[in-house]
mmCIF file of C-alpha atoms in Angstrom:
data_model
loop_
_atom_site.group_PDB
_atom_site.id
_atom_site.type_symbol
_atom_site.label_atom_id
_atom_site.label_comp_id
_atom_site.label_asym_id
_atom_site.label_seq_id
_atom_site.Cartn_x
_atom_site.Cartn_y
_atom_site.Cartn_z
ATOM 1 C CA UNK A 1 59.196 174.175 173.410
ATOM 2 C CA UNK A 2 58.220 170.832 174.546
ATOM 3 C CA UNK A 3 57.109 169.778 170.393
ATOM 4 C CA UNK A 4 60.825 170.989 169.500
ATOM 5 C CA UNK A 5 62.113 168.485 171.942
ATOM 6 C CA UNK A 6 59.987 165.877 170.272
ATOM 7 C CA UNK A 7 61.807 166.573 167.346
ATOM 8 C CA UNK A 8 64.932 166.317 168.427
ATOM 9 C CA UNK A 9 64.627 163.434 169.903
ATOM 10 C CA UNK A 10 62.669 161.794 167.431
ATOM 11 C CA UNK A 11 65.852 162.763 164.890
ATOM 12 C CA UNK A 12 68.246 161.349 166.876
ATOM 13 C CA UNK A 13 66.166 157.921 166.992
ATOM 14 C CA UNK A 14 66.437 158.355 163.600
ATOM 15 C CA UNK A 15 70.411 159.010 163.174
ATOM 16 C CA UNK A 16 70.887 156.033 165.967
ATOM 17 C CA UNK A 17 68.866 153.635 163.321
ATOM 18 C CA UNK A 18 70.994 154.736 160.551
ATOM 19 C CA UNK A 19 74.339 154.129 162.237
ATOM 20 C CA UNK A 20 72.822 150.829 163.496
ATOM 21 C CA UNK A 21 71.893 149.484 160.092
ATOM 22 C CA UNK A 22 75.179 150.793 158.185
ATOM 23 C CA UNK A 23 77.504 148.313 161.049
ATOM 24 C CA UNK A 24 75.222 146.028 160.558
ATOM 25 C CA UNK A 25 75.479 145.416 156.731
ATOM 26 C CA UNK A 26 79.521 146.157 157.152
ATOM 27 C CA UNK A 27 79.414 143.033 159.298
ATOM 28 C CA UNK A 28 77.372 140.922 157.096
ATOM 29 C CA UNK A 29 79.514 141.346 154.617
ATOM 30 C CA UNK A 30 82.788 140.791 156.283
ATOM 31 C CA UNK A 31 80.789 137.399 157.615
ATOM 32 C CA UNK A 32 79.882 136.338 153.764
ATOM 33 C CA UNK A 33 83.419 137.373 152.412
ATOM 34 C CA UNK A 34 85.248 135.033 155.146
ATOM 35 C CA UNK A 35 82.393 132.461 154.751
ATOM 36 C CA UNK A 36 83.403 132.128 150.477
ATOM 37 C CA UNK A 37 86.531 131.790 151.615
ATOM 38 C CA UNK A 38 86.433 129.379 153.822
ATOM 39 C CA UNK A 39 84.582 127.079 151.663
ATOM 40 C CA UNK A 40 86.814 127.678 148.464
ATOM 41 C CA UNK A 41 89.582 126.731 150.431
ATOM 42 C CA UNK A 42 87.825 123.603 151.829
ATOM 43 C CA UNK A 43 86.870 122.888 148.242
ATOM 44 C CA UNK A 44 90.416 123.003 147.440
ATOM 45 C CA UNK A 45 91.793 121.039 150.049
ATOM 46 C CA UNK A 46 88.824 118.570 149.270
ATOM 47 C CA UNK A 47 90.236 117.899 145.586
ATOM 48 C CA UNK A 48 93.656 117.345 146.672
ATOM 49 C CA UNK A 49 92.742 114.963 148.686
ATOM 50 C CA UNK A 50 91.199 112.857 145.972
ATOM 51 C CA UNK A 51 93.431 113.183 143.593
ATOM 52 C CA UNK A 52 96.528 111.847 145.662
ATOM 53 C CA UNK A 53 93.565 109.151 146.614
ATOM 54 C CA UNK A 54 92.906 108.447 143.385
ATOM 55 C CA UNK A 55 97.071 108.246 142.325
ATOM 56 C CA UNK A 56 97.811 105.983 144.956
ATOM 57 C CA UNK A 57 95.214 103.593 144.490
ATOM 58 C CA UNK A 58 95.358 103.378 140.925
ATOM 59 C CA UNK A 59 95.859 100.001 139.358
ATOM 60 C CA UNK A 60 98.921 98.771 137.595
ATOM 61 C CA UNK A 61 97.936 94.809 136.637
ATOM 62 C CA UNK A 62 94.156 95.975 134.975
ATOM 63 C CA UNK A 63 94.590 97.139 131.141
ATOM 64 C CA UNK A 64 92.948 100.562 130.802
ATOM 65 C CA UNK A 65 89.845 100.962 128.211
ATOM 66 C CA UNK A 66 92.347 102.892 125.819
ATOM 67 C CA UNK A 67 94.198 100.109 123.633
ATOM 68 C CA UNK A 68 97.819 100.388 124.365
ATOM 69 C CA UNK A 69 99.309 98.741 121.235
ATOM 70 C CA UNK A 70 100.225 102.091 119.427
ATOM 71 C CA UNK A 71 102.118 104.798 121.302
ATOM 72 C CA UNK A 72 101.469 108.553 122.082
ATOM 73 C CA UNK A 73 105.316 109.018 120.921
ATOM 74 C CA UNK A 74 107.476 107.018 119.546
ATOM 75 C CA UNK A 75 111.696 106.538 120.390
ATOM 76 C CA UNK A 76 113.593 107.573 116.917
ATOM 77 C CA UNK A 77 115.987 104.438 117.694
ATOM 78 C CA UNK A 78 117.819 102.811 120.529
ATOM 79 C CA UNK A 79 121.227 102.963 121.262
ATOM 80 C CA UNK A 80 122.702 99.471 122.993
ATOM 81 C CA UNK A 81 126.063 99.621 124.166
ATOM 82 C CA UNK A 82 127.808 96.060 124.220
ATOM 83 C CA UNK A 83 129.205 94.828 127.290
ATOM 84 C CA UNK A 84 132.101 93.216 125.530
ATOM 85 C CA UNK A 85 132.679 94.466 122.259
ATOM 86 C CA UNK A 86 136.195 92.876 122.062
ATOM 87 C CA UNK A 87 134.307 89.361 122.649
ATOM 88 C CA UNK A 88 131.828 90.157 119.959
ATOM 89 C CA UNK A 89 131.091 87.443 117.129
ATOM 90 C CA UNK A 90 130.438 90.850 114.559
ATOM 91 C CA UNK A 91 132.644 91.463 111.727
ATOM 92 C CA UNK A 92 134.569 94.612 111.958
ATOM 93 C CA UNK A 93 134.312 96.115 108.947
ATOM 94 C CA UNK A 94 137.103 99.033 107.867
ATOM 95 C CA UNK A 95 137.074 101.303 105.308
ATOM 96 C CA UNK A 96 138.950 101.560 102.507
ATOM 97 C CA UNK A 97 140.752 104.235 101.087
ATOM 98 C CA UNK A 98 139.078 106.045 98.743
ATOM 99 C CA UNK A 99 141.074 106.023 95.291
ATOM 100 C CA UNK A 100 142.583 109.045 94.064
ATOM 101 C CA UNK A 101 142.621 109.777 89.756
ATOM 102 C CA UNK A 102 143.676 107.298 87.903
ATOM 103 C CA UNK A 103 144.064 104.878 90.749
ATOM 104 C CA UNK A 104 142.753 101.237 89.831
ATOM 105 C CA UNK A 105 142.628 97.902 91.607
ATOM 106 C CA UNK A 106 141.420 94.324 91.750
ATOM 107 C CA UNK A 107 140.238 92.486 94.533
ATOM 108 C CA UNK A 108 140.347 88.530 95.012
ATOM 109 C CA UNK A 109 136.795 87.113 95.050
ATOM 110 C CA UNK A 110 138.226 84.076 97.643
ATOM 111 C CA UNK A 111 140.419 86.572 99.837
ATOM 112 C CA UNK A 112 138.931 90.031 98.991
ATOM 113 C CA UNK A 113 142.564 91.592 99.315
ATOM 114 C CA UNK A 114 143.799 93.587 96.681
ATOM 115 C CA UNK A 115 145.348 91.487 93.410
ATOM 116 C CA UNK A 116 146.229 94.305 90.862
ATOM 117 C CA UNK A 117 146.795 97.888 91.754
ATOM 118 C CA UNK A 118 147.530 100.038 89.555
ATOM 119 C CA UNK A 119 148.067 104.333 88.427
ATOM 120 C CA UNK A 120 147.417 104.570 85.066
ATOM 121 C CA UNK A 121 148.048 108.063 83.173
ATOM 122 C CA UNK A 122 147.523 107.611 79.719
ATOM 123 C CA UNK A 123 146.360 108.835 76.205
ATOM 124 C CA UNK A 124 145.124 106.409 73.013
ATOM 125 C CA UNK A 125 146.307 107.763 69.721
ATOM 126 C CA UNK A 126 144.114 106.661 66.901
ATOM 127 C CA UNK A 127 145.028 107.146 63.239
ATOM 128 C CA UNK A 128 142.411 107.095 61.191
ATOM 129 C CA UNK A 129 141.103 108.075 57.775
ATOM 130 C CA UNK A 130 138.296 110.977 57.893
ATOM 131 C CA UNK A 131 136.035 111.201 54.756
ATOM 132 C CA UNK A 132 136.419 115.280 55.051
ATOM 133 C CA UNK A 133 140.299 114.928 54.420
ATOM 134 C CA UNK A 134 142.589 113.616 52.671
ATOM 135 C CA UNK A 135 145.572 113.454 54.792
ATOM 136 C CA UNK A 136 145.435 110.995 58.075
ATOM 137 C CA UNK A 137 144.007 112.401 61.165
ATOM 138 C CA UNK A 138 144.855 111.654 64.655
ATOM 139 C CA UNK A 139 142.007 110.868 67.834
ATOM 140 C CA UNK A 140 144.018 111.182 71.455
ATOM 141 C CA UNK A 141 141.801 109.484 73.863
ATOM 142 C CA UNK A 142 142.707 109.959 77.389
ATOM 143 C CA UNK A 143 141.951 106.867 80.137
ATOM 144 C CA UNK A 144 139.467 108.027 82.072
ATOM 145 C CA UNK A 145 139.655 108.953 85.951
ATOM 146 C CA UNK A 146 136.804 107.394 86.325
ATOM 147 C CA UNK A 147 136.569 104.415 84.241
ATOM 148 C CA UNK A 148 134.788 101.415 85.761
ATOM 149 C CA UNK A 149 137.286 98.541 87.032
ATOM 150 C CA UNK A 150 136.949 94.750 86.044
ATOM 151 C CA UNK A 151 139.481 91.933 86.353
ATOM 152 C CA UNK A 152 140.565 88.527 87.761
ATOM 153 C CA UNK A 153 143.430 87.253 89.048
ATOM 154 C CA UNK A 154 145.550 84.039 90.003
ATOM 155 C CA UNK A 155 149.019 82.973 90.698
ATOM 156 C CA UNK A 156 149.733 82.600 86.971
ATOM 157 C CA UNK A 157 147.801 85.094 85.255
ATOM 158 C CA UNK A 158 145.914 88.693 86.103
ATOM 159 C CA UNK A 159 143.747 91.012 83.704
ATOM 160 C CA UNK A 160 142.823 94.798 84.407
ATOM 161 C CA UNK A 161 140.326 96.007 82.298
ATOM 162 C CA UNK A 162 139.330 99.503 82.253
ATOM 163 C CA UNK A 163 135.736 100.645 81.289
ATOM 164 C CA UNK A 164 134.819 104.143 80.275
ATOM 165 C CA UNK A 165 131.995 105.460 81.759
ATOM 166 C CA UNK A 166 130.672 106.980 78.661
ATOM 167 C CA UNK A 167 128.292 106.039 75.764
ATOM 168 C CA UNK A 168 130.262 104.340 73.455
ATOM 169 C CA UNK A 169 132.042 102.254 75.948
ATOM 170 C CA UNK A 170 135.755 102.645 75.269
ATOM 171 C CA UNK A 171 137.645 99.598 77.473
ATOM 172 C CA UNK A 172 141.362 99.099 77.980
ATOM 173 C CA UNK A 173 142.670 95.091 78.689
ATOM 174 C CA UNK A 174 145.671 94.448 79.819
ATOM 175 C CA UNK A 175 147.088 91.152 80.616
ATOM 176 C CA UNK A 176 149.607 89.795 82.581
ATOM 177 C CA UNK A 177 151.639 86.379 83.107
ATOM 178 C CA UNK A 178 153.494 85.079 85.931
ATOM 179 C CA UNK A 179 157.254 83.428 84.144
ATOM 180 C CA UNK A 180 158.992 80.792 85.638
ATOM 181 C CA UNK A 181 162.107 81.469 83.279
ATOM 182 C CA UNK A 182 165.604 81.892 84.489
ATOM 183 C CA UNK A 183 166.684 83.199 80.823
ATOM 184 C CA UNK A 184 163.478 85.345 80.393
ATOM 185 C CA UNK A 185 163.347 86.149 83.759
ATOM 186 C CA UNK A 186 167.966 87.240 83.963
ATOM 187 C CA UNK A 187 166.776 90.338 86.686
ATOM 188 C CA UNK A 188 165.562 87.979 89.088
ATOM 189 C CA UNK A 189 167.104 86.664 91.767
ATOM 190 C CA UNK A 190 164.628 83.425 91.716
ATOM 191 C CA UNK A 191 164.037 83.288 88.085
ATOM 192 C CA UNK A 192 160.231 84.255 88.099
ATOM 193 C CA UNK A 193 159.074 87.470 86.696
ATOM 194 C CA UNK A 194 155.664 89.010 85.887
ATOM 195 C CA UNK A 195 155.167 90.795 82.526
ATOM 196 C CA UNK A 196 152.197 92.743 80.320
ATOM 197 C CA UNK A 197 151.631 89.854 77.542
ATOM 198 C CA UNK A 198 148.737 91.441 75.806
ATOM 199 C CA UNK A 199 146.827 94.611 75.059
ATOM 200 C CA UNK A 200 143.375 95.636 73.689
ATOM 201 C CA UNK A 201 141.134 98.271 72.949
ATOM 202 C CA UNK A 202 138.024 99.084 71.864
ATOM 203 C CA UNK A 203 136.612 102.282 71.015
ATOM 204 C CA UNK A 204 133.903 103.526 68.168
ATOM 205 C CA UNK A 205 135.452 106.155 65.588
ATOM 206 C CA UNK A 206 131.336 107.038 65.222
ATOM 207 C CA UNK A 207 132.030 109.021 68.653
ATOM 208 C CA UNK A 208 132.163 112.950 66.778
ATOM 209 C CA UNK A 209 133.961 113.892 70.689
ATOM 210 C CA UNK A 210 136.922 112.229 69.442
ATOM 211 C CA UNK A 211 136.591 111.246 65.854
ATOM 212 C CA UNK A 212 135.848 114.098 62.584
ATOM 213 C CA UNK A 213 134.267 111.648 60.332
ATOM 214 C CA UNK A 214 135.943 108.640 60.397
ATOM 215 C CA UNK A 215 135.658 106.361 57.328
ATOM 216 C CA UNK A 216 133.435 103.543 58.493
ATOM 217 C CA UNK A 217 132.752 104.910 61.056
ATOM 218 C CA UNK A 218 131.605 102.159 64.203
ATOM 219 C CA UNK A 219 133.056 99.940 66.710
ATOM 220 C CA UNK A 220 136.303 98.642 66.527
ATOM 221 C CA UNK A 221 139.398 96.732 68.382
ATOM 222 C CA UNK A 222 142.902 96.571 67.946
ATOM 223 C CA UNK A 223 145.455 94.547 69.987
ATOM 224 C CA UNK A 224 149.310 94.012 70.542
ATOM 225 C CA UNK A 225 150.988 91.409 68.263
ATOM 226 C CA UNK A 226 150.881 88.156 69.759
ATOM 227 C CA UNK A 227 154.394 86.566 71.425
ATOM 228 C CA UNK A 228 155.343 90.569 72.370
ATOM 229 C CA UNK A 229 155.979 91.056 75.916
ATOM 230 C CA UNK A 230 156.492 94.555 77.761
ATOM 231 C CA UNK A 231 157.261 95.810 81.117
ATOM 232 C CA UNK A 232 159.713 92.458 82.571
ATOM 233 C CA UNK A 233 159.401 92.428 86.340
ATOM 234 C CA UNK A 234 161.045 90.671 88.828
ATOM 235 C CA UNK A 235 157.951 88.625 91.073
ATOM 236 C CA UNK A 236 157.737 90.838 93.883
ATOM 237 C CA UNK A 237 158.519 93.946 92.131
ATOM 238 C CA UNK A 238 156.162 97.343 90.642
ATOM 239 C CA UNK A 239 157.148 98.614 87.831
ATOM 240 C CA UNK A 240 157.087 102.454 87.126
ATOM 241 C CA UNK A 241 157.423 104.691 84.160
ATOM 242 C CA UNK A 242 157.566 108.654 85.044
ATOM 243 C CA UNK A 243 158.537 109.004 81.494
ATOM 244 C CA UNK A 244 156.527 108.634 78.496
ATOM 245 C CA UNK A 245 156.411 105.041 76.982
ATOM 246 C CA UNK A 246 154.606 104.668 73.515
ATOM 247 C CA UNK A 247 153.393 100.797 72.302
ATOM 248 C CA UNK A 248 152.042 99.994 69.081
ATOM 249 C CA UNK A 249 149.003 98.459 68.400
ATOM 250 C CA UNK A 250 148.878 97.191 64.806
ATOM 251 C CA UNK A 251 145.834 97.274 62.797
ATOM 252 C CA UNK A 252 143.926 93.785 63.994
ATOM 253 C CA UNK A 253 142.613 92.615 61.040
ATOM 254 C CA UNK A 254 142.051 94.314 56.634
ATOM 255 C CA UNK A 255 138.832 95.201 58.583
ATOM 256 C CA UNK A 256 140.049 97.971 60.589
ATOM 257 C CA UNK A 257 143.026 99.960 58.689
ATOM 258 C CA UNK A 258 143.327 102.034 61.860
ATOM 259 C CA UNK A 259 146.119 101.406 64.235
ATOM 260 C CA UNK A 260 146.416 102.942 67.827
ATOM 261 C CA UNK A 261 149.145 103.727 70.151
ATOM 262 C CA UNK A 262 149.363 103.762 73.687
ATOM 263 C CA UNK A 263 151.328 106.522 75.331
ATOM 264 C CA UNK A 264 151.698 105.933 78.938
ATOM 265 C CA UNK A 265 152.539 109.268 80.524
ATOM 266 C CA UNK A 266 152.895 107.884 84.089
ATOM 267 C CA UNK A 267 152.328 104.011 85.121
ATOM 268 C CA UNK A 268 152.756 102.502 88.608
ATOM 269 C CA UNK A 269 151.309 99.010 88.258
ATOM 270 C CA UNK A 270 151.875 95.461 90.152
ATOM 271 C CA UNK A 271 149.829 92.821 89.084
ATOM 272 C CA UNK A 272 151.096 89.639 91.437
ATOM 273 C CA UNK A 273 152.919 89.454 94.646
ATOM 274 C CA UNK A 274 151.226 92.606 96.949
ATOM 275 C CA UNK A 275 151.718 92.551 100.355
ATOM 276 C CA UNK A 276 148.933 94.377 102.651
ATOM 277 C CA UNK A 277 147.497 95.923 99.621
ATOM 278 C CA UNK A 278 150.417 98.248 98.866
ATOM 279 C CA UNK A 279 153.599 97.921 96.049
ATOM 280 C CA UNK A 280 156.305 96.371 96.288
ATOM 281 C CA UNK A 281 159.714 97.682 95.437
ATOM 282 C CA UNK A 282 160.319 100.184 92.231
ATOM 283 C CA UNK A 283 161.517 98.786 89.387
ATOM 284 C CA UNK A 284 162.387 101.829 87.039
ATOM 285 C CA UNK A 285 161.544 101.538 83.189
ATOM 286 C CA UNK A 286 164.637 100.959 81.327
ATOM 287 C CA UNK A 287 165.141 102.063 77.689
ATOM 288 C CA UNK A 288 163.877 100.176 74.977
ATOM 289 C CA UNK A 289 162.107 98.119 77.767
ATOM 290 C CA UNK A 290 158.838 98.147 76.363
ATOM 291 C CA UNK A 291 159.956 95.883 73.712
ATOM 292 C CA UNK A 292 160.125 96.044 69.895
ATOM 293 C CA UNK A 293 157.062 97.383 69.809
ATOM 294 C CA UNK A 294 158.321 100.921 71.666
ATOM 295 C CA UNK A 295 158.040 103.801 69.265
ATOM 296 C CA UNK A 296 160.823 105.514 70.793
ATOM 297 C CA UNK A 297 163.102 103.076 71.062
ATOM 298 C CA UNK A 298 162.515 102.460 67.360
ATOM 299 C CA UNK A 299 162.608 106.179 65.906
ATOM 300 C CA UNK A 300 165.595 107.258 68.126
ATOM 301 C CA UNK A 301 167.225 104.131 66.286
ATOM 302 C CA UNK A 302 166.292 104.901 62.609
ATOM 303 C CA UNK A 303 167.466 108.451 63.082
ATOM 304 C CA UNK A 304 171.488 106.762 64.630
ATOM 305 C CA UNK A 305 171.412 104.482 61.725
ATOM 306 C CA UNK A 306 170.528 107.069 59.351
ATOM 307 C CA UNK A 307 173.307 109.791 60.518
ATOM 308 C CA UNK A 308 176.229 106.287 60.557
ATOM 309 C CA UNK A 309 174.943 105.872 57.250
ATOM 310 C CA UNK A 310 175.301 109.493 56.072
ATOM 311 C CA UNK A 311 178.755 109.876 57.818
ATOM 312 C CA UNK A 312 179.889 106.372 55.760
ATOM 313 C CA UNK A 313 179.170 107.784 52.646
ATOM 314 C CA UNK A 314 180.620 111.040 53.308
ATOM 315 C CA UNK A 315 183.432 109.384 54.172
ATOM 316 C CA UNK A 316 184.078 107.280 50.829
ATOM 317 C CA UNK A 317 183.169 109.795 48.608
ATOM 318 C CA UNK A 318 185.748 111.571 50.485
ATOM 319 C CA UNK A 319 188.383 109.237 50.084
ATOM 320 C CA UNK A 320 187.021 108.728 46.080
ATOM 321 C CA UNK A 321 188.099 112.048 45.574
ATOM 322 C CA UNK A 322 191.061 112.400 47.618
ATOM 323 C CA UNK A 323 192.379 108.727 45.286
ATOM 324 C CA UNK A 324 191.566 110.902 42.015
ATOM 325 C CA UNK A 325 193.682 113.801 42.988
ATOM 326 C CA UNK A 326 196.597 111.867 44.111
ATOM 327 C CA UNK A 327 196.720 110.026 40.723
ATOM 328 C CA UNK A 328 196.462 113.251 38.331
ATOM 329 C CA UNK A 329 199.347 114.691 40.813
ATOM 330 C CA UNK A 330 201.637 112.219 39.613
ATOM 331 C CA UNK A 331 200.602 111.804 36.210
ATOM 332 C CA UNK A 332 201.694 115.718 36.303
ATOM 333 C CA UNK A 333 205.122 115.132 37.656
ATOM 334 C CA UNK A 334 206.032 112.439 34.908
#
């Protein structure tokens, strides 16, 4: 009995220890768990603090060791507003309106405002002899929309010259003179008038786009007969054509056999006097006003004077006759 009670008691001892030693290491490591915490959080607090030491006592005069010539990024531009753009010494620069199909014009090189403008619709007729037939053939050349635009002008005289943007360099001249006529010049209420004094052009009949193979064949330039004068305008007047107009261009020399004619389908042109870069008032084209030279005017003429001739001779021969049979009527009574 009394050696069981030693071993009871000497189990308990035991179970005590155990308990002990299990609080124990539950307590130690509650202690090291608070103790890491405690110093991350110090460590933490530590680094803030030198980092808001080190911001506010960082220099601003000293150059750092990095060279600061070239930046990390770069502005794409800068925008600076004026602060009186009405007092500015800038030119103000506004933009033209673009120019529509077969819209031309001229600007003065000492005023750069416009000194001819011009709509131009219109077709060159060239007759020309092709080696591949025998009857004459016909080349219509239309101005192009976007032909290339040269001229000068003055008080007294302005040229338009049109330049194909092509290979073989078609151009169309045109030339006009300022008159200070009072006969010449009857429509105008101060006796000056402008007029188109001269026409050229030059084309190649080598071009096959145009041309079936044209006898010698190569450049060539024909031009209006000189003292001819077309299109008589008051000064501060346009002139317009919503008609057709032909003009003849002769042959220019026994060189070239070919002659050309100009059929302006629609013209709106005003070579002096423009005021803010737009036309003045309309003068309408007048028949026959396109001078001798107008086709029209010429063919619709030929054709009258051929029917007044027809009707004359009808009319003698009629009273031939008529003269005949009255004289064998009496010759038959006696």
């Amino acid at each position: 009995m009394a050696c069981s009670n030693h071993i009871f008691i000497l189990v308990v001892v035991l179970m005590l220890l155990v308990v002990a030693k299990g609080q124990f290491s539950t307590e130690s490591d509650s202690i090291d768990y608070q103790s890491v915490t405690e110093t991350y959080e110090e460590s933490e607090s530590i680094k803030s603090t030198e980092l808001s030491s080190e911001s506010s006592a960082e220099p601003t005069s000293e150059p750092t060791s990095e060279p600061t010539s070239e930046p990390t990024s770069v502005e794409p531009f800068t925008v600076v507003k004026p602060t009186n753009i009405m007092n500015s010494t800038l030119p103000v620069v506004v933009p033209s309106k673009p120019l529509g199909p077969y819209e031309f014009q001229v600007l003065d090189d000492d005023t750069g405002k416009v000194c001819i403008k011009a709509y131009i619709e219109a077709e060159l007729i060239v007759h020309y002899i092709s080696s591949k037939k025998t009857s004459l053939q016909q080349a219509t050349i239309p101005v192009d929309t976007k032909s290339e635009v040269e001229g000068t002008c003055n008080q007294e005289q302005a040229i338009l010259t049109l330049v194909w943007p092509s290979k073989y360099r078609y151009s169309l001249q045109t030339t006009f003179n300022m008159i200070n006529d009072s006969v010449k010049c009857s429509n105008s209420k101060n006796g000056m008038c402008w007029m188109l004094t001269s026409i050229q052009f030059t084309y190649n009949s080598a071009d096959s786009t145009y041309f079936y193979h044209a006898k010698d064949a190569r450049k060539k330039a024909v031009q209006s007969s000189v003292n001819k004068e077309f299109f008589k305008t008051p000064d501060t007047m346009s002139q317009t054509c919503d008609k057709d107009v032909l003009l003849k261009l002769p042959a220019a020399s026994d060189n070239n056999k070919d002659e050309v004619d100009i059929k302006f389908i629609k013209l709106h042109i005003q070579p002096f006097s423009l005021v803010n870069n737009t036309y003045g008032p309309r003068k309408e084209c007048e028949e026959g006003n396109a001078g001798s030279q107008s086709v029209v005017s010429v063919a619709v003429g030929a054709t009258l004077g051929v029917v007044i001739l027809i009707v004359i001779i009808i009319y003698a021969v009629g009273r031939r006759i008529g003269a005949i049979n009255d004289r064998t009527g009496y010759k038959s009574v006696d």
